mmCIF file of C-alpha atoms and ligand atoms in Angstrom:
data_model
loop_
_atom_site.group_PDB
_atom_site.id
_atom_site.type_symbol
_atom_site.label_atom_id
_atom_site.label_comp_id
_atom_site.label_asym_id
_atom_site.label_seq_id
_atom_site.Cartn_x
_atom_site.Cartn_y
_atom_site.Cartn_z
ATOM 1 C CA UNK A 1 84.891 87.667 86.123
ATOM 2 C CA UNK A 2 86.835 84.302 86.142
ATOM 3 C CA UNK A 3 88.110 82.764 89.204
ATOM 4 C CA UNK A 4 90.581 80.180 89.253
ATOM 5 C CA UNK A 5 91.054 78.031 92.187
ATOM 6 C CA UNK A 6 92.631 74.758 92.148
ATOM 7 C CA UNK A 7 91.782 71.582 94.994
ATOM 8 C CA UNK A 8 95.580 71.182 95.513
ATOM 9 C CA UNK A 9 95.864 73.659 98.036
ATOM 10 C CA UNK A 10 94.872 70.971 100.517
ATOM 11 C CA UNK A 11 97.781 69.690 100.333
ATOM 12 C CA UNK A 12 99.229 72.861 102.372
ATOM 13 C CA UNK A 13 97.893 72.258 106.084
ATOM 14 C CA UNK A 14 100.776 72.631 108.568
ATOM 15 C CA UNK A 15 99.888 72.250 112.444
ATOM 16 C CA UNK A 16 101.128 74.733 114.245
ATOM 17 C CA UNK A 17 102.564 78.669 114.659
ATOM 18 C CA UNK A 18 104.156 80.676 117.238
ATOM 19 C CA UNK A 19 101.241 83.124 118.761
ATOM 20 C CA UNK A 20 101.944 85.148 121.432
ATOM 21 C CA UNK A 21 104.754 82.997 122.743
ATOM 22 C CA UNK A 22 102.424 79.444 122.158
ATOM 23 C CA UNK A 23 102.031 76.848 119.590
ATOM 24 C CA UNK A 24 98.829 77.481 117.874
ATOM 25 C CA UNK A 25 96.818 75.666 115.350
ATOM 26 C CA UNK A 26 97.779 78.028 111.935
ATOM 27 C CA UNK A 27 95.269 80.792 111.006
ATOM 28 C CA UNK A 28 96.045 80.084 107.383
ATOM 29 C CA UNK A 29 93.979 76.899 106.804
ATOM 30 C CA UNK A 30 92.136 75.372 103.964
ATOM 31 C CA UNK A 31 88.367 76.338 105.276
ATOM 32 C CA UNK A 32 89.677 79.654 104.100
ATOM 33 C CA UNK A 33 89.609 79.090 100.174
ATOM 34 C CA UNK A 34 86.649 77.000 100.665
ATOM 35 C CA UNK A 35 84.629 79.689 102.233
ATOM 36 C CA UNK A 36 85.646 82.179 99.205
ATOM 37 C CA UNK A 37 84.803 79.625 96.750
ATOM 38 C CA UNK A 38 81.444 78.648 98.211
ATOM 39 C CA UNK A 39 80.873 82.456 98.107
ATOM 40 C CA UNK A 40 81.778 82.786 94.763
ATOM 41 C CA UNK A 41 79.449 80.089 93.303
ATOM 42 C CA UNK A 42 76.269 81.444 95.505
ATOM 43 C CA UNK A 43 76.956 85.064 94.119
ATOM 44 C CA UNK A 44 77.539 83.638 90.667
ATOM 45 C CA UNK A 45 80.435 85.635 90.117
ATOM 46 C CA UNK A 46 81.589 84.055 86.901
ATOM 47 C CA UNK A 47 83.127 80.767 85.408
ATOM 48 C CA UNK A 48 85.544 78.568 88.013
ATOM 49 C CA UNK A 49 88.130 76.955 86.119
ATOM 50 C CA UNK A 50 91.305 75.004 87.160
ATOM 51 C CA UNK A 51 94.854 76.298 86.592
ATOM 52 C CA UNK A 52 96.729 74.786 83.835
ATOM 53 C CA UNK A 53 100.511 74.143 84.989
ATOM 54 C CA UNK A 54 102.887 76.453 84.216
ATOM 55 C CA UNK A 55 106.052 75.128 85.644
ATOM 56 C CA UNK A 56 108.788 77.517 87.262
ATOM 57 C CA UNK A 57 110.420 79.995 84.665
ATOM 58 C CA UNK A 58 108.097 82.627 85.929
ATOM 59 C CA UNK A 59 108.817 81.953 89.180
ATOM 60 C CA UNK A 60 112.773 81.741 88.589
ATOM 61 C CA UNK A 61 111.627 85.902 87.373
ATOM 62 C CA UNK A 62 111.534 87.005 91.144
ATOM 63 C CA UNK A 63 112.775 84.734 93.398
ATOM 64 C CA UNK A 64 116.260 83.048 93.165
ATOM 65 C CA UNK A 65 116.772 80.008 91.624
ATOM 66 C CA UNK A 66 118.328 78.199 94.923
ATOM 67 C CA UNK A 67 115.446 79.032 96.558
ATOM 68 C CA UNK A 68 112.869 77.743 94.685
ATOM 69 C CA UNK A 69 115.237 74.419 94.644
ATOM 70 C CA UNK A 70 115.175 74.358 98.792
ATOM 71 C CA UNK A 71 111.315 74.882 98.401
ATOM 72 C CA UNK A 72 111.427 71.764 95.682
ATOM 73 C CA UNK A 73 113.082 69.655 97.776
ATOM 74 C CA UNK A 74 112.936 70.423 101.266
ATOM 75 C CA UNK A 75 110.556 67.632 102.597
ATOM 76 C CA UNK A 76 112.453 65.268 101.124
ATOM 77 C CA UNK A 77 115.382 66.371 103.138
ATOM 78 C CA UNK A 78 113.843 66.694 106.410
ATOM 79 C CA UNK A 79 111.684 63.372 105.879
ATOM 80 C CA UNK A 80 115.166 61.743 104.881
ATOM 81 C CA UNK A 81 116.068 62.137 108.464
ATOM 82 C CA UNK A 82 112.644 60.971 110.284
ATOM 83 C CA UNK A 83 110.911 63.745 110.766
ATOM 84 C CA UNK A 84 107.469 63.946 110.133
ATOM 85 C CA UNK A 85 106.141 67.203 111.869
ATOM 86 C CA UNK A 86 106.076 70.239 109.866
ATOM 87 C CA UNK A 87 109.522 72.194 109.166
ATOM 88 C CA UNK A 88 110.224 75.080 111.210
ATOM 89 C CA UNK A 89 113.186 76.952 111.790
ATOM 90 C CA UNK A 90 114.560 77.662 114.984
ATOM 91 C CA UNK A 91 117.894 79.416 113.751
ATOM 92 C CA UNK A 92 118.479 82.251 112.005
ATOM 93 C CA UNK A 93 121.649 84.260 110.533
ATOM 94 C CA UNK A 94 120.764 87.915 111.819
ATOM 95 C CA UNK A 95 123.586 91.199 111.505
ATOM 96 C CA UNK A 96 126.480 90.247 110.089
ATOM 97 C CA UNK A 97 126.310 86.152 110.020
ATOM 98 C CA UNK A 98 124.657 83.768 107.248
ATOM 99 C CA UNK A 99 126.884 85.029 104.001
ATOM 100 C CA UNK A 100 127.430 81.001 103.191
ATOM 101 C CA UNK A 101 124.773 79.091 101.472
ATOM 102 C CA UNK A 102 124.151 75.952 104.137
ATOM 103 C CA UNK A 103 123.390 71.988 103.380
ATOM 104 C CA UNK A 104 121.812 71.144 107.085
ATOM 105 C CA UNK A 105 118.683 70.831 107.246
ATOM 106 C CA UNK A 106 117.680 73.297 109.979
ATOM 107 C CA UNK A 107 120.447 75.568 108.765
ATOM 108 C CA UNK A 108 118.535 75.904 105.541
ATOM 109 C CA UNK A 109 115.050 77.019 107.407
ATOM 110 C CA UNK A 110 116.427 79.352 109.294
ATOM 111 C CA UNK A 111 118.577 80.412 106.609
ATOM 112 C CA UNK A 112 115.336 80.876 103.999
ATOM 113 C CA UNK A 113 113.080 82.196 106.636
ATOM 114 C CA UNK A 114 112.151 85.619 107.896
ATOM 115 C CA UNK A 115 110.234 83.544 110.714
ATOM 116 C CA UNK A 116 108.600 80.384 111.808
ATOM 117 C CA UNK A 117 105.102 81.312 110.070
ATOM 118 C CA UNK A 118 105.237 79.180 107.169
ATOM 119 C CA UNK A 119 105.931 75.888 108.182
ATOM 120 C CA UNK A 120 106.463 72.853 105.123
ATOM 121 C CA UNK A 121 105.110 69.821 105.106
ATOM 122 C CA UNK A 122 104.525 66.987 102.920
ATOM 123 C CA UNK A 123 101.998 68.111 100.469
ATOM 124 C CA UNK A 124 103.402 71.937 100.561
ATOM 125 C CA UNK A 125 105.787 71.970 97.153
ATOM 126 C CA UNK A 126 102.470 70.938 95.065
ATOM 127 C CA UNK A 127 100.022 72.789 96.892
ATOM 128 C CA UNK A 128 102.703 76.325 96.255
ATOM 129 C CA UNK A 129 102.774 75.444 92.564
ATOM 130 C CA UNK A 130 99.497 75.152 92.324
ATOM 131 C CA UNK A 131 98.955 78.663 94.216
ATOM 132 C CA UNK A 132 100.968 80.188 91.634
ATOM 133 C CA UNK A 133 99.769 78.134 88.491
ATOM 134 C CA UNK A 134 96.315 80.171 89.749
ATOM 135 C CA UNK A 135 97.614 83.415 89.708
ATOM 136 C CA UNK A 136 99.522 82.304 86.225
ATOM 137 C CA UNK A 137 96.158 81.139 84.649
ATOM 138 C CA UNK A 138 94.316 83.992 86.099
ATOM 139 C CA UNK A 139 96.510 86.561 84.330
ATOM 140 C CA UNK A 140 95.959 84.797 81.204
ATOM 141 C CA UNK A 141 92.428 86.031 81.156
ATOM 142 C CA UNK A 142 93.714 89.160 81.085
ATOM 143 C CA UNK A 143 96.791 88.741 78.624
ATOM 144 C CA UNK A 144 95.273 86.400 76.292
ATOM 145 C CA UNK A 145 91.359 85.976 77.006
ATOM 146 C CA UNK A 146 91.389 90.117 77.060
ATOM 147 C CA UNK A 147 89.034 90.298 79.810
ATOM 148 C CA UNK A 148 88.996 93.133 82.204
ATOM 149 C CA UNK A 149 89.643 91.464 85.345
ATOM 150 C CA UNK A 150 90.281 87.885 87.022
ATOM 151 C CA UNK A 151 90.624 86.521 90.450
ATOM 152 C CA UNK A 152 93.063 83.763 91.550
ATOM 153 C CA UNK A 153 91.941 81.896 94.763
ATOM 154 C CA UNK A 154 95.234 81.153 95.894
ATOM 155 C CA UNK A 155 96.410 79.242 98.683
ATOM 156 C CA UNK A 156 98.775 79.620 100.414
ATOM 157 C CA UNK A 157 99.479 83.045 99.858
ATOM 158 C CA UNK A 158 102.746 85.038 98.605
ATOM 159 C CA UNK A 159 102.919 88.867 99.469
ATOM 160 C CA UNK A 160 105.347 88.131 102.307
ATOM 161 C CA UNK A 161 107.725 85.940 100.210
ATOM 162 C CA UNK A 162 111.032 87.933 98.698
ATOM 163 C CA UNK A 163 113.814 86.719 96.646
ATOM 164 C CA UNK A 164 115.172 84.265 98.710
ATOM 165 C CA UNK A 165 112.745 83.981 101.601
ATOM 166 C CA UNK A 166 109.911 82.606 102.780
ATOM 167 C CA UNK A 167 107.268 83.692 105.659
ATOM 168 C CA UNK A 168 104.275 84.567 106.921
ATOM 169 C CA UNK A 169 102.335 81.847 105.389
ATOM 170 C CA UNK A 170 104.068 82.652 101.808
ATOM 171 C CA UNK A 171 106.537 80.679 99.716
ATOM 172 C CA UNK A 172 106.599 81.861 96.194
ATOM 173 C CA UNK A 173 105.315 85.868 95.583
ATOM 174 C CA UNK A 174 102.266 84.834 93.673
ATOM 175 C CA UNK A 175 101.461 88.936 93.060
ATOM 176 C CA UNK A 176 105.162 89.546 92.377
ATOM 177 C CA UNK A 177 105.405 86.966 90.152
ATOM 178 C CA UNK A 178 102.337 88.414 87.672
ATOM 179 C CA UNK A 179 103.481 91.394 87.326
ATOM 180 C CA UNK A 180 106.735 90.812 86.594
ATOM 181 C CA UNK A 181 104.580 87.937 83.866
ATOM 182 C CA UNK A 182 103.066 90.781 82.937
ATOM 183 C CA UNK A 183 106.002 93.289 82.141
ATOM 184 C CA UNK A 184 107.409 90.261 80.046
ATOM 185 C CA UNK A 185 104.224 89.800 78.416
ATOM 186 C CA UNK A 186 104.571 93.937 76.971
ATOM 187 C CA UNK A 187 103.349 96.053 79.864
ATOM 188 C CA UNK A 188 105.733 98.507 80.201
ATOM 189 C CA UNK A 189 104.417 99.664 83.700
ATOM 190 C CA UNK A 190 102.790 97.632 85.923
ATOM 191 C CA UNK A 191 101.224 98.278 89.688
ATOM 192 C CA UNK A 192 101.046 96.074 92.533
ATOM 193 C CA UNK A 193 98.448 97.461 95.209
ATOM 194 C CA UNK A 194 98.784 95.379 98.216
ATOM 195 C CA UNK A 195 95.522 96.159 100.524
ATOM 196 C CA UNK A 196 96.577 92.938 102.994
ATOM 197 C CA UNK A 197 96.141 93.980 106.640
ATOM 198 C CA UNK A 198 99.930 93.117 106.814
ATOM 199 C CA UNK A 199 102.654 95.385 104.688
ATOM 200 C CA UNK A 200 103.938 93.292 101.524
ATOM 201 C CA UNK A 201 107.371 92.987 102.503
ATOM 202 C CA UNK A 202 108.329 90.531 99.998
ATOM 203 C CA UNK A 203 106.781 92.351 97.359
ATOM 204 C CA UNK A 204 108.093 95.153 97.988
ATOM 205 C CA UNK A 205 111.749 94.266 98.346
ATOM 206 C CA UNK A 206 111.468 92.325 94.618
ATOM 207 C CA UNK A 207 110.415 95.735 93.407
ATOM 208 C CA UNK A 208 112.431 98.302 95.516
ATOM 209 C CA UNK A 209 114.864 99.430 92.922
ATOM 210 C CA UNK A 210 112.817 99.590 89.956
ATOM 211 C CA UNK A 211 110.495 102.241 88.408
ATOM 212 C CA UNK A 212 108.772 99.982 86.135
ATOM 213 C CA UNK A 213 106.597 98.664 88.688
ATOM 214 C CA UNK A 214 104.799 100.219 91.089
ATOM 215 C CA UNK A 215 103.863 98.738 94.863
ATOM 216 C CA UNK A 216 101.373 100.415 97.109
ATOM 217 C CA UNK A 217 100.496 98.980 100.293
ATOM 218 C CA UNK A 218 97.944 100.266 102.441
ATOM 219 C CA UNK A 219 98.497 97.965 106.318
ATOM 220 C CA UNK A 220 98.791 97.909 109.742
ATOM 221 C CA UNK A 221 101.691 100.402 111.150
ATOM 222 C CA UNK A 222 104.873 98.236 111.155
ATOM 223 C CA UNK A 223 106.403 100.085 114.102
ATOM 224 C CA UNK A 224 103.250 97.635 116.141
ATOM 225 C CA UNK A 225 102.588 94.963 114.197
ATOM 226 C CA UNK A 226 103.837 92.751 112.170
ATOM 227 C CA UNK A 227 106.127 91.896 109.906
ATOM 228 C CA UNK A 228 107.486 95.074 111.997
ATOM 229 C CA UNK A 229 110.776 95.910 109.615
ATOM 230 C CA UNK A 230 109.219 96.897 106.750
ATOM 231 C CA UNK A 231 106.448 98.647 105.599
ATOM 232 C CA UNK A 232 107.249 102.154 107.685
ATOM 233 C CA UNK A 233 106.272 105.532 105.431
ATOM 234 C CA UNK A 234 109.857 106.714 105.014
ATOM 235 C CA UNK A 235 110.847 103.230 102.636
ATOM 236 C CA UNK A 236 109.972 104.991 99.016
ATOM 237 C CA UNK A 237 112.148 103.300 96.976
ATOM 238 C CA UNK A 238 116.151 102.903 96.091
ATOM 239 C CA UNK A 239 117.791 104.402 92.911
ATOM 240 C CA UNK A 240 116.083 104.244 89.869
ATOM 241 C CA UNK A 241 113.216 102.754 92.340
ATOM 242 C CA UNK A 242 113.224 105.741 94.095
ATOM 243 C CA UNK A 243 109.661 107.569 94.474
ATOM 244 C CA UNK A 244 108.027 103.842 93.188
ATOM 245 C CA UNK A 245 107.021 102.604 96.430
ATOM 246 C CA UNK A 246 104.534 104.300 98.571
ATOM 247 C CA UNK A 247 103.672 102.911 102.330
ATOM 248 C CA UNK A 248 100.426 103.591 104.132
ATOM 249 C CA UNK A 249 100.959 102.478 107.377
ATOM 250 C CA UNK A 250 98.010 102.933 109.650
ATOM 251 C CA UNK A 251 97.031 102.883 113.455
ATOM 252 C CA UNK A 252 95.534 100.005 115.184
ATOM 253 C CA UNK A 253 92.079 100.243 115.276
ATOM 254 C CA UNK A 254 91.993 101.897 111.982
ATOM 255 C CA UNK A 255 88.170 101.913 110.145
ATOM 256 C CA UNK A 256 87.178 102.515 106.488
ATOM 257 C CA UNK A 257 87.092 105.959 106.341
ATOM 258 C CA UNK A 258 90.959 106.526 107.380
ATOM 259 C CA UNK A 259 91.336 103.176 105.267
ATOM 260 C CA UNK A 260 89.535 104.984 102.337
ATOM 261 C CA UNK A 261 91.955 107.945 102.044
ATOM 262 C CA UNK A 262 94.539 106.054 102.171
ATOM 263 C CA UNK A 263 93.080 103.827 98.984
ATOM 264 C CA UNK A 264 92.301 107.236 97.118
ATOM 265 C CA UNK A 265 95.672 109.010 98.232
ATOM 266 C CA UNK A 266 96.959 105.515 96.678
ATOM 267 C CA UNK A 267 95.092 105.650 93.624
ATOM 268 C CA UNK A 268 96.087 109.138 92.754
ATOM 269 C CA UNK A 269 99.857 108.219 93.097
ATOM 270 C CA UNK A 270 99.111 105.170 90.633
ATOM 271 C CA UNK A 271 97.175 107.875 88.146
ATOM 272 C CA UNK A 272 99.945 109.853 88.155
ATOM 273 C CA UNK A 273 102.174 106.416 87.033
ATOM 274 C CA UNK A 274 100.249 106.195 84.035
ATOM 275 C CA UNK A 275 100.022 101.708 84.874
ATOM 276 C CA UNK A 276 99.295 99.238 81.736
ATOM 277 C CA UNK A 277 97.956 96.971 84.200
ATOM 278 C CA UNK A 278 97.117 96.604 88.094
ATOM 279 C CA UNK A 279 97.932 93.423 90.433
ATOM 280 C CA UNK A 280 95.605 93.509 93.473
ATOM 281 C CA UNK A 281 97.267 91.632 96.467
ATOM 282 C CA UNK A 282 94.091 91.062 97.995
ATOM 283 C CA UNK A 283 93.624 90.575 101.416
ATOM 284 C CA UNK A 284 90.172 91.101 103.925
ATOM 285 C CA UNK A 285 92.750 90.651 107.174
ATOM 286 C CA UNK A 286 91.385 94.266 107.512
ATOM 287 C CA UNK A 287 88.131 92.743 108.705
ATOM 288 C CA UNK A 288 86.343 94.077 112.233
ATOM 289 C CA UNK A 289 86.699 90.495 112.982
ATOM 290 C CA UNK A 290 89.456 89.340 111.912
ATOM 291 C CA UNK A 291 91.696 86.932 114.518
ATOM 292 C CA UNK A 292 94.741 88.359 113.904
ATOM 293 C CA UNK A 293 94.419 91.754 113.174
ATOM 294 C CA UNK A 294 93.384 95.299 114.247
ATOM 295 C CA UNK A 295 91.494 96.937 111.788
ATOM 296 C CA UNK A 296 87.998 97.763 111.773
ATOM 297 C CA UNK A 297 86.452 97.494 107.898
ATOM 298 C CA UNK A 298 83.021 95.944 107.764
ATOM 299 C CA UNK A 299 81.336 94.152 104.822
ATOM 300 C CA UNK A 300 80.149 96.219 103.108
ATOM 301 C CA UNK A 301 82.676 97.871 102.898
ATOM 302 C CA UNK A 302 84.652 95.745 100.659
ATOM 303 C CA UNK A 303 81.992 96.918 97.719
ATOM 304 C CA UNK A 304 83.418 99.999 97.987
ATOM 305 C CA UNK A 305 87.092 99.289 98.399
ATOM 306 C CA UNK A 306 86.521 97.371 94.797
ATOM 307 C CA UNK A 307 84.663 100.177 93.306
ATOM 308 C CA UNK A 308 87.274 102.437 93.460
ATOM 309 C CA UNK A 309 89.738 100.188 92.707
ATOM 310 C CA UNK A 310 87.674 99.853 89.354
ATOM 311 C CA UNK A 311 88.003 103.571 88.985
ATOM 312 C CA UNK A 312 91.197 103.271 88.057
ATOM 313 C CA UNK A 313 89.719 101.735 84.873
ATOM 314 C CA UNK A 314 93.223 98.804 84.606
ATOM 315 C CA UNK A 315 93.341 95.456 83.744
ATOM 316 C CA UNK A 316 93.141 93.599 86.789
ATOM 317 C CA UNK A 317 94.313 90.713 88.510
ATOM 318 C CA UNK A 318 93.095 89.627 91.825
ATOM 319 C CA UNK A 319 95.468 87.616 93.577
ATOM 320 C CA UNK A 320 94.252 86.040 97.193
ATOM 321 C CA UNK A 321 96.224 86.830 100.081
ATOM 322 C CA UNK A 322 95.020 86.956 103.406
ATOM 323 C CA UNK A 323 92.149 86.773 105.781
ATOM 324 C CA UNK A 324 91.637 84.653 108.805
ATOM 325 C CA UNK A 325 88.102 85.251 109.939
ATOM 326 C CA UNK A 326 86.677 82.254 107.693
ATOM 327 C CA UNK A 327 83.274 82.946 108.460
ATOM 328 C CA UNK A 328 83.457 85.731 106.328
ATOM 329 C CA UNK A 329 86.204 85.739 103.986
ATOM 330 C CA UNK A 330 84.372 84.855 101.415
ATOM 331 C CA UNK A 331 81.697 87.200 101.749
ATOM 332 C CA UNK A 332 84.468 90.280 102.152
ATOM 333 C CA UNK A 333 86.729 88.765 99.491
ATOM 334 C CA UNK A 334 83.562 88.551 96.670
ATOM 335 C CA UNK A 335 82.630 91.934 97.783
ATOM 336 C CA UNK A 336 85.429 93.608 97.081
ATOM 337 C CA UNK A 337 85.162 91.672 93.310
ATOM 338 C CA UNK A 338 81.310 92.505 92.651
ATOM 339 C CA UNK A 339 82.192 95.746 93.899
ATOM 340 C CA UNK A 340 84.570 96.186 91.240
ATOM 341 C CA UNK A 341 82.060 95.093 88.521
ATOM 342 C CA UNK A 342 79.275 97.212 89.742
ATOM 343 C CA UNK A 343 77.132 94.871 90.734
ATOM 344 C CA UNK A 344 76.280 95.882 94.199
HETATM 345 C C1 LIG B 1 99.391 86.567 104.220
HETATM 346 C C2 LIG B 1 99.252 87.048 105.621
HETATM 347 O O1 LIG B 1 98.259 87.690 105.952
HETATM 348 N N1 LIG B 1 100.197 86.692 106.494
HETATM 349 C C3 LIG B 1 100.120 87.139 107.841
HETATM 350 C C4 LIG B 1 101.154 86.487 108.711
HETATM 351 C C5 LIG B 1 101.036 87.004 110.107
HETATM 352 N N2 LIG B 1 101.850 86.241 110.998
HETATM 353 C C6 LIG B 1 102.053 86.807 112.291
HETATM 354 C C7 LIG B 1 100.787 86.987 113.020
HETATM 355 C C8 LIG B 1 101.018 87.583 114.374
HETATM 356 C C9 LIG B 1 99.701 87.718 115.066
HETATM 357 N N3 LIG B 1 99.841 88.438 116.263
HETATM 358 C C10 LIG B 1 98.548 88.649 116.862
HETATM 359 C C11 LIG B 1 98.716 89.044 118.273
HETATM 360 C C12 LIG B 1 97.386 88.908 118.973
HETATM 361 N N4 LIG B 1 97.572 88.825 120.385
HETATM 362 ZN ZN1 LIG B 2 97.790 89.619 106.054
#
């Protein structure tokens, strides 16, 4: 299959994030697409191509409009007053405050955050579109090249981005934003099967009232782990939305075989939904190894995790999330691909 990956992400490389109550240096760094890239070339996986920009109107789909405007043009605010260290909020409307759109500076982080884990700097705006122009150019392969599958390296990542928010390393919903691509494009149903280590909170809030797309998450138990207020079993949907989202929270400490049924309890529910198409917000934070997180998956098993996601015989689109153990994010992130094309 085709992977698209784009250099630009560099330009995304904030210093710092909260971590057990200290400043650390982020998890989400650059090394990480490198490593997946490098892995893709010595596997020969397929052709690596460069995005072709798509501008905002897909974007503008999922996410509101004055938003995507504070994401435009927030460094140029916050440099207008000296600053040069990353943006982070500090301040946040919680219960019952934060109805009024705000001009300050460090009113508007706090006021488009869910938390401090996705700092902006300098070089962020570009290196965002260019995360999304991937997943755009990715799903073109499928739309218009009428290949089976594609993968979009992209950097930073998006599943924890909602209509108005950023967080957790995400700015713009790079998942969210193909499939609702796609349901303009002519799918009439579309899934979104989010197999991060962390619940898709953004995803699934852009989706929450709607039955023509689908979100399945499979992620560490919300009630200990982050992003801790979504993501618990009982959220199933609102409305016409109800019975269209399906949580599989799991225990710390979780390994493949508890991780498996969950996948194949997940893949019957999107049988049953009869999908045109399948979005694959993939993330190997699951890994034994992993720096941040608590589940136990091995290698090897990421060839099966993409086997049976090719069971489910959809188009599909890959769509990078996350993964902090670099030395072998690449390996677990290709897996899970040539697992899916048969070739392991
Ligand atoms: C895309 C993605 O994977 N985003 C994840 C963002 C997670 N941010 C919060 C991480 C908190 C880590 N806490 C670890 C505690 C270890 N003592
Ligand atoms: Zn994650």
């Amino acid at each position: 299959m085709w992977t698209i990956y784009s250099e630009d992400h560099r330009l995304h490389r904030p210093r710092y994030e909260l971590m057990d109550g200290e400043l650390v240096p982020v998890f989400e760094k650059p090394e990480r697409a490198d490593w997946v890239l490098e892995r893709v070339k010595a596997r020969g996986l397929g052709e690596i191509a460069a995005p072709r920009r798509h501008g905002l109107d897909a974007a503008l789909r999922v996410h509101a409009d004055h938003y995507v405007d504070y994401l435009a043009h927030a460094w140029r605010d916050w440099a207008a007053l000296g600053r040069s260290h990353d943006i982070m909020p500090y301040c946040y409307p919680v219960r019952g405050m934060g109805q009024r759109r705000p001009t300050d500076p460090d009113a508007r982080a706090g006021f488009y955050a869910m938390d401090s884990a996705a700092p902006i700097m300098a070089g962020s705006w570009q290196a965002i579109q260019s995360s999304l122009d991937c997943a755009l150019s990715a799903l073109e392969r499928i739309t218009e090249a009428r290949e089976r599958a594609a993968f979009a390296v992209c950097r930073p990542p998006g599943h924890h981005a909602g209509h108005d928010y950023l967080g957790g390393y995400c700015y713009l919903n790079n998942a969210a934003i193909a499939a609702q691509q796609l349901r303009d494009k002519g799918a009439s149903r579309v899934v979104v099967l989010d197999v991060d280590y962390h619940h898709g909170n953004g995803t699934q809030q852009l989706f929450y009232a709607r039955s023509d797309v689908l979100f399945v998450s499979i992620h560490g138990d919300p009630g200990v782990e982050y992003p801790f207020f979504a993501g618990h079993a009982d959220e199933t949907g609102v409305g016409e939305g109800l019975g269209y989202n399906l949580n599989f929270p799991l225990p710390h400490g979780t390994g493949f075989t508890q991780w498996h049924a969950a996948l194949q309890a997940g893949c019957r529910a999107i049988e049953r939904f009869g999908a045109d198409a399948l979005v694959v917000s993939l993330g190997v934070d699951t890994y034994q190894d992993d720096p941040i997180s608590q589940f136990k998956l091995a290698s090897p098993d990421y060839l099966r995790m993409g086997e049976t996601i090719a069971a489910l015989g959809l188009p599909t689109l890959f769509v990078m999330e996350g993964g902090y153990a670099v030395d072998e994010i690449g390996v677990n992130m290709v897996n899970v691909l040539e697992g899916f094309e048969g070739r392991a």
